[in-house]
Short mmCIF file of C-alpha atoms in Angstrom, two decimals:
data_model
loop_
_atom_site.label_atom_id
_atom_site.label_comp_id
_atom_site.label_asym_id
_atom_site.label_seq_id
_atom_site.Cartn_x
_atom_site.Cartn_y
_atom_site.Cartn_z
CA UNK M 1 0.00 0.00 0.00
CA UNK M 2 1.75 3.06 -0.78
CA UNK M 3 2.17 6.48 1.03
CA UNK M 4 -0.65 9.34 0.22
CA UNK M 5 0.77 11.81 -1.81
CA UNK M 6 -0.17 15.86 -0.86
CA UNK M 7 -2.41 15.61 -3.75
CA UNK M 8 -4.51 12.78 -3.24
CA UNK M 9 -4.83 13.76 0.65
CA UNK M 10 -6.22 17.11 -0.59
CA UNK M 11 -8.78 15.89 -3.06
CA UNK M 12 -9.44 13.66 0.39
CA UNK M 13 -10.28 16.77 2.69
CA UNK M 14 -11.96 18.37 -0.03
CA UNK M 15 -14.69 15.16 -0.15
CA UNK M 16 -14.23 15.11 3.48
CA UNK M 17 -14.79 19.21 3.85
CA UNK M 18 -18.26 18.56 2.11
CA UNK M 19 -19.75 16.26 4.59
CA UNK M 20 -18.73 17.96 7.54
CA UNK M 21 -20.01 21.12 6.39
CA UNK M 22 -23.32 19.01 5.63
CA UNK M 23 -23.27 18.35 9.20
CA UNK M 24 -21.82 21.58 10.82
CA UNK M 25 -25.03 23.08 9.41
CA UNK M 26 -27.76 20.87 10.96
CA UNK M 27 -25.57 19.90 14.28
CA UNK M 28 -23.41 23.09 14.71
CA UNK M 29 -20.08 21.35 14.56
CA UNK M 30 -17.51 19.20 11.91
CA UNK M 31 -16.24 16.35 12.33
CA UNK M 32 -12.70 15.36 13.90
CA UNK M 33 -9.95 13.52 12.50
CA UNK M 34 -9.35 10.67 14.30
CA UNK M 35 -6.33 8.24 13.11
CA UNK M 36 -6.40 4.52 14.46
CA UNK M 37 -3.08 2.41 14.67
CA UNK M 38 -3.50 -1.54 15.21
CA UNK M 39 -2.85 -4.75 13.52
CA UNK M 40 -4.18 -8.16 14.46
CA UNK M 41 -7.82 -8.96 14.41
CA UNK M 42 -8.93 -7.87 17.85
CA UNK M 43 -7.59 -4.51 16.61
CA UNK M 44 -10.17 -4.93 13.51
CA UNK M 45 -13.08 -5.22 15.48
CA UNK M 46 -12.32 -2.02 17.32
CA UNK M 47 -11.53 -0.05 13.96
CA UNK M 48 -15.33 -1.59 12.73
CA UNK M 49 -16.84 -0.04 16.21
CA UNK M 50 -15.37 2.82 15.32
CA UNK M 51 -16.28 2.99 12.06
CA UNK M 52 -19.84 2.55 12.20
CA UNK M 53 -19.75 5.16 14.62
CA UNK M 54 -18.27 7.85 12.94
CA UNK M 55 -21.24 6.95 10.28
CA UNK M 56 -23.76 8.22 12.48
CA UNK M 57 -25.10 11.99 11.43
CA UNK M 58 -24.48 13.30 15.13
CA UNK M 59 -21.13 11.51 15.49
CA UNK M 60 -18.18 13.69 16.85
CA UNK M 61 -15.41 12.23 14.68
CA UNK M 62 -14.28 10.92 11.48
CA UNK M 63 -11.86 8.29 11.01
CA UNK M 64 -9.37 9.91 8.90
CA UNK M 65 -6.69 7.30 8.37
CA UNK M 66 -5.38 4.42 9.67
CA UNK M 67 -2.27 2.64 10.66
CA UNK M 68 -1.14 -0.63 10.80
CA UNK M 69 2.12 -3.11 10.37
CA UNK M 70 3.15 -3.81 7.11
CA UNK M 71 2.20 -6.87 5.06
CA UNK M 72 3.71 -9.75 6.53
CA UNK M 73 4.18 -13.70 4.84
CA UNK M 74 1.99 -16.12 6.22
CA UNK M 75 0.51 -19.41 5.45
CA UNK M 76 2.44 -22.08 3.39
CA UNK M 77 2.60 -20.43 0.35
CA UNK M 78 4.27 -17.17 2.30
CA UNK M 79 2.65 -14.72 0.22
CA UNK M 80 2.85 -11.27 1.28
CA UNK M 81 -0.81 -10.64 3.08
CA UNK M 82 -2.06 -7.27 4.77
CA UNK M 83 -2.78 -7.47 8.02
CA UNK M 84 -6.02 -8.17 9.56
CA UNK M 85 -6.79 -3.90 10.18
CA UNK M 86 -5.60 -3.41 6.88
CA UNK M 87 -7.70 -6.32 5.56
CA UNK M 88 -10.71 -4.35 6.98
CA UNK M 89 -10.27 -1.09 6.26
CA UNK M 90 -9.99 -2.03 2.36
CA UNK M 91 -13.26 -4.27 2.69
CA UNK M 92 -14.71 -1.47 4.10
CA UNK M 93 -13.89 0.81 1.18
CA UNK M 94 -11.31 3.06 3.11
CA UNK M 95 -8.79 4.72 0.64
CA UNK M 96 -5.86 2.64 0.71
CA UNK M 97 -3.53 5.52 -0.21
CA UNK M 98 -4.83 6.42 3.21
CA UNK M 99 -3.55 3.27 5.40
CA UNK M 100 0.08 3.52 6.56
CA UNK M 101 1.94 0.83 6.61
CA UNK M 102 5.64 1.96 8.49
CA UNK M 103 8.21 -0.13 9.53
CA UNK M 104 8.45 2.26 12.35
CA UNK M 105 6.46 4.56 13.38
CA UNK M 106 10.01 7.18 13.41
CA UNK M 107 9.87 7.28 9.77
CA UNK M 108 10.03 11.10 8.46
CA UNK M 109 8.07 10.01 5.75
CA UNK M 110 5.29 8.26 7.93
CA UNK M 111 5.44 11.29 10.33
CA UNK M 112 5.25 13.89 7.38
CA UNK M 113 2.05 12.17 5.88
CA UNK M 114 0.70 11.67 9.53
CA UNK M 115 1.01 15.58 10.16
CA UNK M 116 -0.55 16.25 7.20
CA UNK M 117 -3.95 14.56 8.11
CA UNK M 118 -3.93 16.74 11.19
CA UNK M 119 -5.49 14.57 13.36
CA UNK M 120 -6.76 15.88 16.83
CA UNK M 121 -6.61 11.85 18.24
CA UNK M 122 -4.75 9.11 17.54
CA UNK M 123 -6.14 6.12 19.07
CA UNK M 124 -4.22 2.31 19.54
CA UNK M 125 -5.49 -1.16 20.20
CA UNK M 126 -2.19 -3.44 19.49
CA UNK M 127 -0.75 -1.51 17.25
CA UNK M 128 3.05 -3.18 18.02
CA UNK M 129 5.02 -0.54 17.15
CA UNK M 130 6.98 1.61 19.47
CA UNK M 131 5.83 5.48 19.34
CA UNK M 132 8.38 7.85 19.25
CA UNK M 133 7.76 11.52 21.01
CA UNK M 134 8.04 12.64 17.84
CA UNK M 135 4.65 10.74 16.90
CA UNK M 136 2.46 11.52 20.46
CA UNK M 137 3.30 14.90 19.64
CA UNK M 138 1.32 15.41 16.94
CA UNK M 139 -2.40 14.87 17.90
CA UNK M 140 -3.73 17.87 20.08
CA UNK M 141 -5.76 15.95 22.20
CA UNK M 142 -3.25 13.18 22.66
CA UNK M 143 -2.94 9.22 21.64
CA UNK M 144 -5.48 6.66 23.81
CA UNK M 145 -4.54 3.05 24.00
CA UNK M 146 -7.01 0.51 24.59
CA UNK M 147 -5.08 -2.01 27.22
CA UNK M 148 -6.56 -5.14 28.28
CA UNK M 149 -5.37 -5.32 31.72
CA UNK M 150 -6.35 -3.48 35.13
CA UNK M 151 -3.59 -0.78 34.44
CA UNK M 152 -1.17 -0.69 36.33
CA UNK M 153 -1.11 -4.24 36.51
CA UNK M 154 0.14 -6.47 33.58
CA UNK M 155 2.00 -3.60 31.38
CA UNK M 156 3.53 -4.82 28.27
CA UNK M 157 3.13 -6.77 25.37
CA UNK M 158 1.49 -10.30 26.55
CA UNK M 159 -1.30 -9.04 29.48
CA UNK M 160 -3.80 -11.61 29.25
CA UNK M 161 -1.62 -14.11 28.86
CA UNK M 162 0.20 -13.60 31.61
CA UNK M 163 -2.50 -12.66 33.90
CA UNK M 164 -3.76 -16.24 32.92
CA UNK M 165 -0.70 -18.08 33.27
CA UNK M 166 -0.85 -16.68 37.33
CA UNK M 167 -4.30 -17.77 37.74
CA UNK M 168 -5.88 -14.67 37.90
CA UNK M 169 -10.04 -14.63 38.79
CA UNK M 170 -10.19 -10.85 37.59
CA UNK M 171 -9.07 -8.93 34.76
CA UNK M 172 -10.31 -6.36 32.56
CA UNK M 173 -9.11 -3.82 30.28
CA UNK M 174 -8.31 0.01 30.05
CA UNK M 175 -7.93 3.44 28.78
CA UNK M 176 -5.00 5.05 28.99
CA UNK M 177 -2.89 8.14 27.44
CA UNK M 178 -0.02 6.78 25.76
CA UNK M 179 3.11 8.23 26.85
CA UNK M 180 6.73 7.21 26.60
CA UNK M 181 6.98 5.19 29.50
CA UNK M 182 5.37 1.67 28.67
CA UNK M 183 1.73 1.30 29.49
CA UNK M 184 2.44 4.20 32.14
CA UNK M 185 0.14 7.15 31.33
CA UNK M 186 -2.89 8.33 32.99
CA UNK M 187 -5.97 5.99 33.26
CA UNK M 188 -8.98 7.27 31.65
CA UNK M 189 -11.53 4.54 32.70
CA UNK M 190 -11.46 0.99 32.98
CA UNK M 191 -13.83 -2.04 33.26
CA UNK M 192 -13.43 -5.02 35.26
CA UNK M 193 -14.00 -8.80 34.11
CA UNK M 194 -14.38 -12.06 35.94
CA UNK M 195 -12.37 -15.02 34.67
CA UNK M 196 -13.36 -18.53 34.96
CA UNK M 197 -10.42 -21.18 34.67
CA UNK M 198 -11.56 -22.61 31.44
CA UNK M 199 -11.45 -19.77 29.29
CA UNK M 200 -8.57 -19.12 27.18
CA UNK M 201 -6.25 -16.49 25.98
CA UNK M 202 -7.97 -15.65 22.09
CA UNK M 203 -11.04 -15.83 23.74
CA UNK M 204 -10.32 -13.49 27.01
CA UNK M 205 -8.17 -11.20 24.31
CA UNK M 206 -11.45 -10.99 22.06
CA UNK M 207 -13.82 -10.25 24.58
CA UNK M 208 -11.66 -7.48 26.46
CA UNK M 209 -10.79 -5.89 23.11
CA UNK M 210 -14.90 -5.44 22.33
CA UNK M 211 -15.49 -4.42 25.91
CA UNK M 212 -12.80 -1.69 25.16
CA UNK M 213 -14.65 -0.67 22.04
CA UNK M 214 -17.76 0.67 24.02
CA UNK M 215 -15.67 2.09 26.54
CA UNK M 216 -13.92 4.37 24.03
CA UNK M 217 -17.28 5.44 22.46
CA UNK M 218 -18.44 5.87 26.16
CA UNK M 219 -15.57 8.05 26.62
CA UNK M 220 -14.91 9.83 23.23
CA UNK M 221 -16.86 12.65 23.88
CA UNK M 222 -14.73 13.96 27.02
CA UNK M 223 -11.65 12.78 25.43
CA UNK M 224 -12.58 15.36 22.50
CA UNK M 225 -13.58 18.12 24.28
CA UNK M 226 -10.69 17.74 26.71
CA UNK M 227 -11.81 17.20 29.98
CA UNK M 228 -10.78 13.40 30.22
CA UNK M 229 -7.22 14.90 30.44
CA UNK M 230 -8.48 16.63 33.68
CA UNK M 231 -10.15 13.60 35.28
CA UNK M 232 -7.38 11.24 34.02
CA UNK M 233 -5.54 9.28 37.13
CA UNK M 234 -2.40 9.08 36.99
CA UNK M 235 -0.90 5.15 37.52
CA UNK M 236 0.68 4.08 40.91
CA UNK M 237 4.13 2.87 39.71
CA UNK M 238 4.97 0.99 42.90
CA UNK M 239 1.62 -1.39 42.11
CA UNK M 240 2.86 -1.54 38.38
CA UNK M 241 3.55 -5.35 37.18
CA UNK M 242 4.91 -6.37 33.93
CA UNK M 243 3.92 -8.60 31.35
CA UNK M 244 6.57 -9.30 28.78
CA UNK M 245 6.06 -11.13 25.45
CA UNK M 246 6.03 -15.47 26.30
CA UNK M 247 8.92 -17.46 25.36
CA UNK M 248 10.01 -20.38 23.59
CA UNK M 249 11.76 -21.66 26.68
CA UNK M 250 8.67 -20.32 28.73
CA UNK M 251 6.65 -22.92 26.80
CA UNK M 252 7.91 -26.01 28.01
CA UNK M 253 6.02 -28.11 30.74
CA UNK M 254 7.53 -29.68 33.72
CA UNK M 255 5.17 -32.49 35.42
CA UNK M 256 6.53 -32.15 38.59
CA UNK M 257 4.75 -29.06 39.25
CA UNK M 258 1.14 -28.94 40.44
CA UNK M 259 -1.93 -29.18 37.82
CA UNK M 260 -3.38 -26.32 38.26
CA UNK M 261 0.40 -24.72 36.79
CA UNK M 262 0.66 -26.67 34.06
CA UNK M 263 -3.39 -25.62 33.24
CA UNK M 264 -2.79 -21.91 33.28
CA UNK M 265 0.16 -22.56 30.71
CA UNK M 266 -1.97 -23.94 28.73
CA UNK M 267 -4.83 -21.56 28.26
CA UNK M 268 -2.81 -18.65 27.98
CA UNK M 269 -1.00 -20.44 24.58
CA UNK M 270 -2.63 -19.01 21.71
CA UNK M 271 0.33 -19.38 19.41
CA UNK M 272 1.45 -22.62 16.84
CA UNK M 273 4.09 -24.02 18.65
CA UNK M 274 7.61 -24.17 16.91
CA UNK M 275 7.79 -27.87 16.05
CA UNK M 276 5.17 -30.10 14.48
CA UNK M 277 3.76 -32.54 17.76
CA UNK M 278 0.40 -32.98 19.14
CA UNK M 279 -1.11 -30.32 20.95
CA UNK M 280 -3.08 -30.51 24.19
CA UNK M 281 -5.82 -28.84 23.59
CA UNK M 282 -8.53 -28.93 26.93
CA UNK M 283 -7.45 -29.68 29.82
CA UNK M 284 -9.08 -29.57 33.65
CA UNK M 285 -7.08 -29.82 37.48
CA UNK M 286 -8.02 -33.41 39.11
CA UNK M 287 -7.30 -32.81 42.79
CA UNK M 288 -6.57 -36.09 43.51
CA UNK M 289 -4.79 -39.09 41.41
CA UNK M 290 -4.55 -42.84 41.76
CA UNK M 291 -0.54 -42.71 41.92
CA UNK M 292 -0.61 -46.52 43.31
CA UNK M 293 0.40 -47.55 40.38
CA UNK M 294 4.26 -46.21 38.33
CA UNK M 295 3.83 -42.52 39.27
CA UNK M 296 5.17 -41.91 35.24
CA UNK M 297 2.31 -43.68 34.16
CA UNK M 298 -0.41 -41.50 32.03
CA UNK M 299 -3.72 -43.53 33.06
CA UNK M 300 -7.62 -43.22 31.04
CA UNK M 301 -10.22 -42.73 32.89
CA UNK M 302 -13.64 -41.61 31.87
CA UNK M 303 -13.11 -39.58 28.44
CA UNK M 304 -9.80 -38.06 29.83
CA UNK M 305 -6.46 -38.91 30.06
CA UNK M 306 -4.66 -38.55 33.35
CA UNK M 307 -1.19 -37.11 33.33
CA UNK M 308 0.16 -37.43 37.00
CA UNK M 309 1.53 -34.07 38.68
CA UNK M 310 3.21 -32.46 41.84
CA UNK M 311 1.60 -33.87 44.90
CA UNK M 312 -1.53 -35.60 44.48
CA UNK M 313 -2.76 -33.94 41.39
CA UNK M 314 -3.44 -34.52 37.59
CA UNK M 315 -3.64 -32.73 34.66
CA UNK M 316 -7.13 -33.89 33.11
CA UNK M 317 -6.82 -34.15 29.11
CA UNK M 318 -10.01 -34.07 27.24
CA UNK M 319 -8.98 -32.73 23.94
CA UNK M 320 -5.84 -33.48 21.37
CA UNK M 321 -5.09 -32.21 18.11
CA UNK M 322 -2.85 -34.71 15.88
CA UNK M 323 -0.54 -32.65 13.43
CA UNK M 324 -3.06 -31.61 10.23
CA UNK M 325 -5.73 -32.93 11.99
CA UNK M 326 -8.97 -31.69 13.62
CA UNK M 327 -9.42 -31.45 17.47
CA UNK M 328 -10.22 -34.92 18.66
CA UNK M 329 -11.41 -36.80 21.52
CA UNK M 330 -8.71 -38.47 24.69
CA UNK M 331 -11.15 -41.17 24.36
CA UNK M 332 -10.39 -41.28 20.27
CA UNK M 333 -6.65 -41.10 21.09
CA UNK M 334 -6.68 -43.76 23.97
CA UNK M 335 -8.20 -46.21 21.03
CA UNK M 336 -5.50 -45.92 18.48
CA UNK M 337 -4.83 -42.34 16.99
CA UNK M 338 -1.70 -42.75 19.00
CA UNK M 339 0.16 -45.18 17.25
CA UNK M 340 -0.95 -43.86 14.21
CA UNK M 341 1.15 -40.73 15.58
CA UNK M 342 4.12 -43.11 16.54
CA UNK M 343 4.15 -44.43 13.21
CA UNK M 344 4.77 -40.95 12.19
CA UNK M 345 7.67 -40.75 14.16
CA UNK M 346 5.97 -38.19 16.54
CA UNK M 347 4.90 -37.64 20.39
CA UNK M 348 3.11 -36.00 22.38
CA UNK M 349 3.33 -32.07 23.82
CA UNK M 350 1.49 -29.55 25.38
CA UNK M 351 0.25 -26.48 23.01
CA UNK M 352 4.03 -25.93 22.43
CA UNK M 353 7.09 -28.94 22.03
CA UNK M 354 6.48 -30.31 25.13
CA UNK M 355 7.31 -33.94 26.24
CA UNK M 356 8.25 -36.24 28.88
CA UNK M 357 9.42 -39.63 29.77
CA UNK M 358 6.17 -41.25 31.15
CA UNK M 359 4.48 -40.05 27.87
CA UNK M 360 6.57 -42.37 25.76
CA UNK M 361 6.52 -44.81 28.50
CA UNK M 362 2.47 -44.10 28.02
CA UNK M 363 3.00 -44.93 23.88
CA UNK M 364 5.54 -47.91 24.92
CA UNK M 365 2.33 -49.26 26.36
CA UNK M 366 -0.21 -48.63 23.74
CA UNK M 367 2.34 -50.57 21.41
CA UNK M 368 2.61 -53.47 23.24
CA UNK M 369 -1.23 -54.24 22.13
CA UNK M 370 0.16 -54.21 18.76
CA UNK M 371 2.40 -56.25 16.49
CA UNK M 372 4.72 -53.18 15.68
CA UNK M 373 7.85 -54.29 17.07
CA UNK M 374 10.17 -51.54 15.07
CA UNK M 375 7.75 -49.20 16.55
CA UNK M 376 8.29 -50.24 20.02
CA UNK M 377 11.59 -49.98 19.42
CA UNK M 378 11.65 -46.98 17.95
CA UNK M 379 9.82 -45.35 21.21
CA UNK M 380 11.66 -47.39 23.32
CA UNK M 381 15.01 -45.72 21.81
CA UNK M 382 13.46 -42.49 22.96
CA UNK M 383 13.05 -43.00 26.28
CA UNK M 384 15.93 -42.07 28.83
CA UNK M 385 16.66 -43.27 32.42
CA UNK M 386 16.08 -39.77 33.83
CA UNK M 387 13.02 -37.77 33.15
CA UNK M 388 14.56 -35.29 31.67
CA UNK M 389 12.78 -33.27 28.72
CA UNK M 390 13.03 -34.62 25.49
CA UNK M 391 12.08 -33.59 22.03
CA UNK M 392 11.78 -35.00 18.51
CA UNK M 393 11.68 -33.44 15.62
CA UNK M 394 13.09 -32.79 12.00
CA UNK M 395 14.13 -36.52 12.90
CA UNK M 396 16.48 -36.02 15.34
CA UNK M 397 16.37 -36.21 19.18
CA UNK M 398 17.14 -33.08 21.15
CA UNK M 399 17.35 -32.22 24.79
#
């Protein structure tokens, strides 16, 4: 998508000129330039709310441009593809000599074509691009981000994940001037939300995002006239917590920690994991576990499989997700999709490469009901004297 040029951006506010002067005359007032930054798809739906808004014959605002991260490769074929704002804002007929598409938002070009929109907000929702002072001072009534955490709690990049990952029964999301500081500027409003242990990250992300849409309409009106600057709190650094970007390393599972650990890793994982293995897909805490017989031993019960843990507990597996395959039962897997897997030459992890001895002593089992006697071998090859972590894949044995 290319830059606007100084032409094309004044044929824009000439079209744009006409409306608003439709609508200065029956409401009194024109419209204000509003530019939105964001990229992935929770960012869309906040651009659409804001959209449809600014459609509205009283509204306040007019989205004037928009601003996103460039177009990235994805899927096998790696073609170039616009992100998921971008996506939207073409669907929805925007001018695409009006969507900026910056490396970094520093660019003297980006910043040139930004100042020449003159908007009076800019407002974020996972933009994730650093802005430079250079950017936040362009806007006269400032830059709003749209944070889903409790600000000052969980600043940074991964929020919701990590709020998950530490088991948290409350969350919610809020408004807050951006300023240099990360995540540190004064708190317009926020809006609390109850979290059940079952839900996961895209889900949590998706609903905090849309309950941060109304909130910004529900707060527009003082943030464009000013007096949300006033009433504004500023954040309590000392009570500030952080919330870096997950891991590789972060990923991996150790099963001599309690359940209910290795359950919030799991729903906070939203990502494909690195190497091609089986994902865990549901899971549940059992309080208690029949550890009478080998404590490594992964036991069925019900429709779940039972993973043994820290202390009494077990990590209850309802769900599994071969590689290519849909989402299928434990029951389904218990009954042979597992040596279908071995014959495949893969195991079993956790959302990300995860994998530990009693899970290929758990195949080595499964085998035995079989006349596969390379197979059993093959596993059996696998599985060390220790429990430390192991991995397979590309065809060779790591860790």
């Amino acid at each position: 998508m290319a830059r606007c040029s100084p032409p094309l951006l004044r044929r824009f506010f000439r079209c744009a000129a006409k409306s608003t002067s439709a609508s200065a005359g029956a409401g009194g007032t024109s419209k204000k330039n509003i530019v939105f930054l964001g990229s992935p798809q929770v960012a869309a739906s906040v651009l659409e709310t804001l959209l449809v808004a600014s459609e509205s014959p009283d509204s306040a605002f007019q989205v004037a441009a928009v601003v996103t991260q460039p177009p990235a490769a994805k899927n096998r074929g790696r073609k170039l593809l616009p992100s998921a704002v971008a996506q939207l804002a073409l669907d929805r007929g925007f001018p695409s000599d009006l969507i900026f598409t910056p490396e970094r938002a520093g660019e003297e070009a980006f910043l040139s074509d930004l100042k020449d929109v003159r908007p009076e907000l800019c407002i974020t929702a996972a933009y994730g691009n650093i802005l430079p002072q250079r950017f936040l001072d362009i806007p006269h009534y400032g830059t709003v981000n749209i944070h889903p955490s409790l600000l000052p709690l969980y600043r940074g990049a991964a929020p919701v994940q990590r709020a998950l990952q530490d088991g948290v029964e409350e969350t919610g999301v809020s408004l807050a001037y951006t300023v240099r500081a990360l995540d540190a500027g004064p708190v317009i409003a926020c809006e609390k939300f109850a979290v059940d242990e079952y839900i996961k990250s895209p889900e949590l992300l998706a609903i905090l995002f849309n309950l941060g849409s109304k909130l910004l309409l529900h707060e527009l009106p003082s943030i464009l006239d000013g007096s949300a600057k006033e009433k504004a709190k500023p954040q309590d650094d000392s009570e500030a917590t952080h919330a870096p970007k997950l891991n590789s390393d972060e990923s991996w599972l150790s099963f001599d920690q309690e359940a209910k650990v290795l359950h919030n890793k799991l729903v906070n994982q939203n990502g494909e994991p690195d190497v091609l293995e089986i994902k865990v897909i549901s899971t549940k805490v059992c309080a208690s576990c029949d550890k009478t017989r080998d404590g490594n031993e992964v036991l069925f019960s019900g429709n779940s499989l039972l993973i043994p843990c820290s202390g009494s507990s077990c990590l209850e597996v309802s769900e599994l997700q071969l590689p290519g395959k849909k989402v299928t039962t434990a029951r389904d897997f218990w009954n042979g999709e597992a040596v279908q897997t071995a014959e495949r030459g893969l195991h079993m992890v956790c959302t990300s490469p995860i994998t530990y001895l009693h899970v290929f002593k758990y195949l080595m089992k499964k085998l035995q009901q079989f006349d596969f006697p390379y197979l059993q071998e093959f596993v059996r090859s696998k599985v060390h004297q220790t429990d430390s972590e192991v991995s397979y894949a590309d065809g060779q044995l790591i860790g």
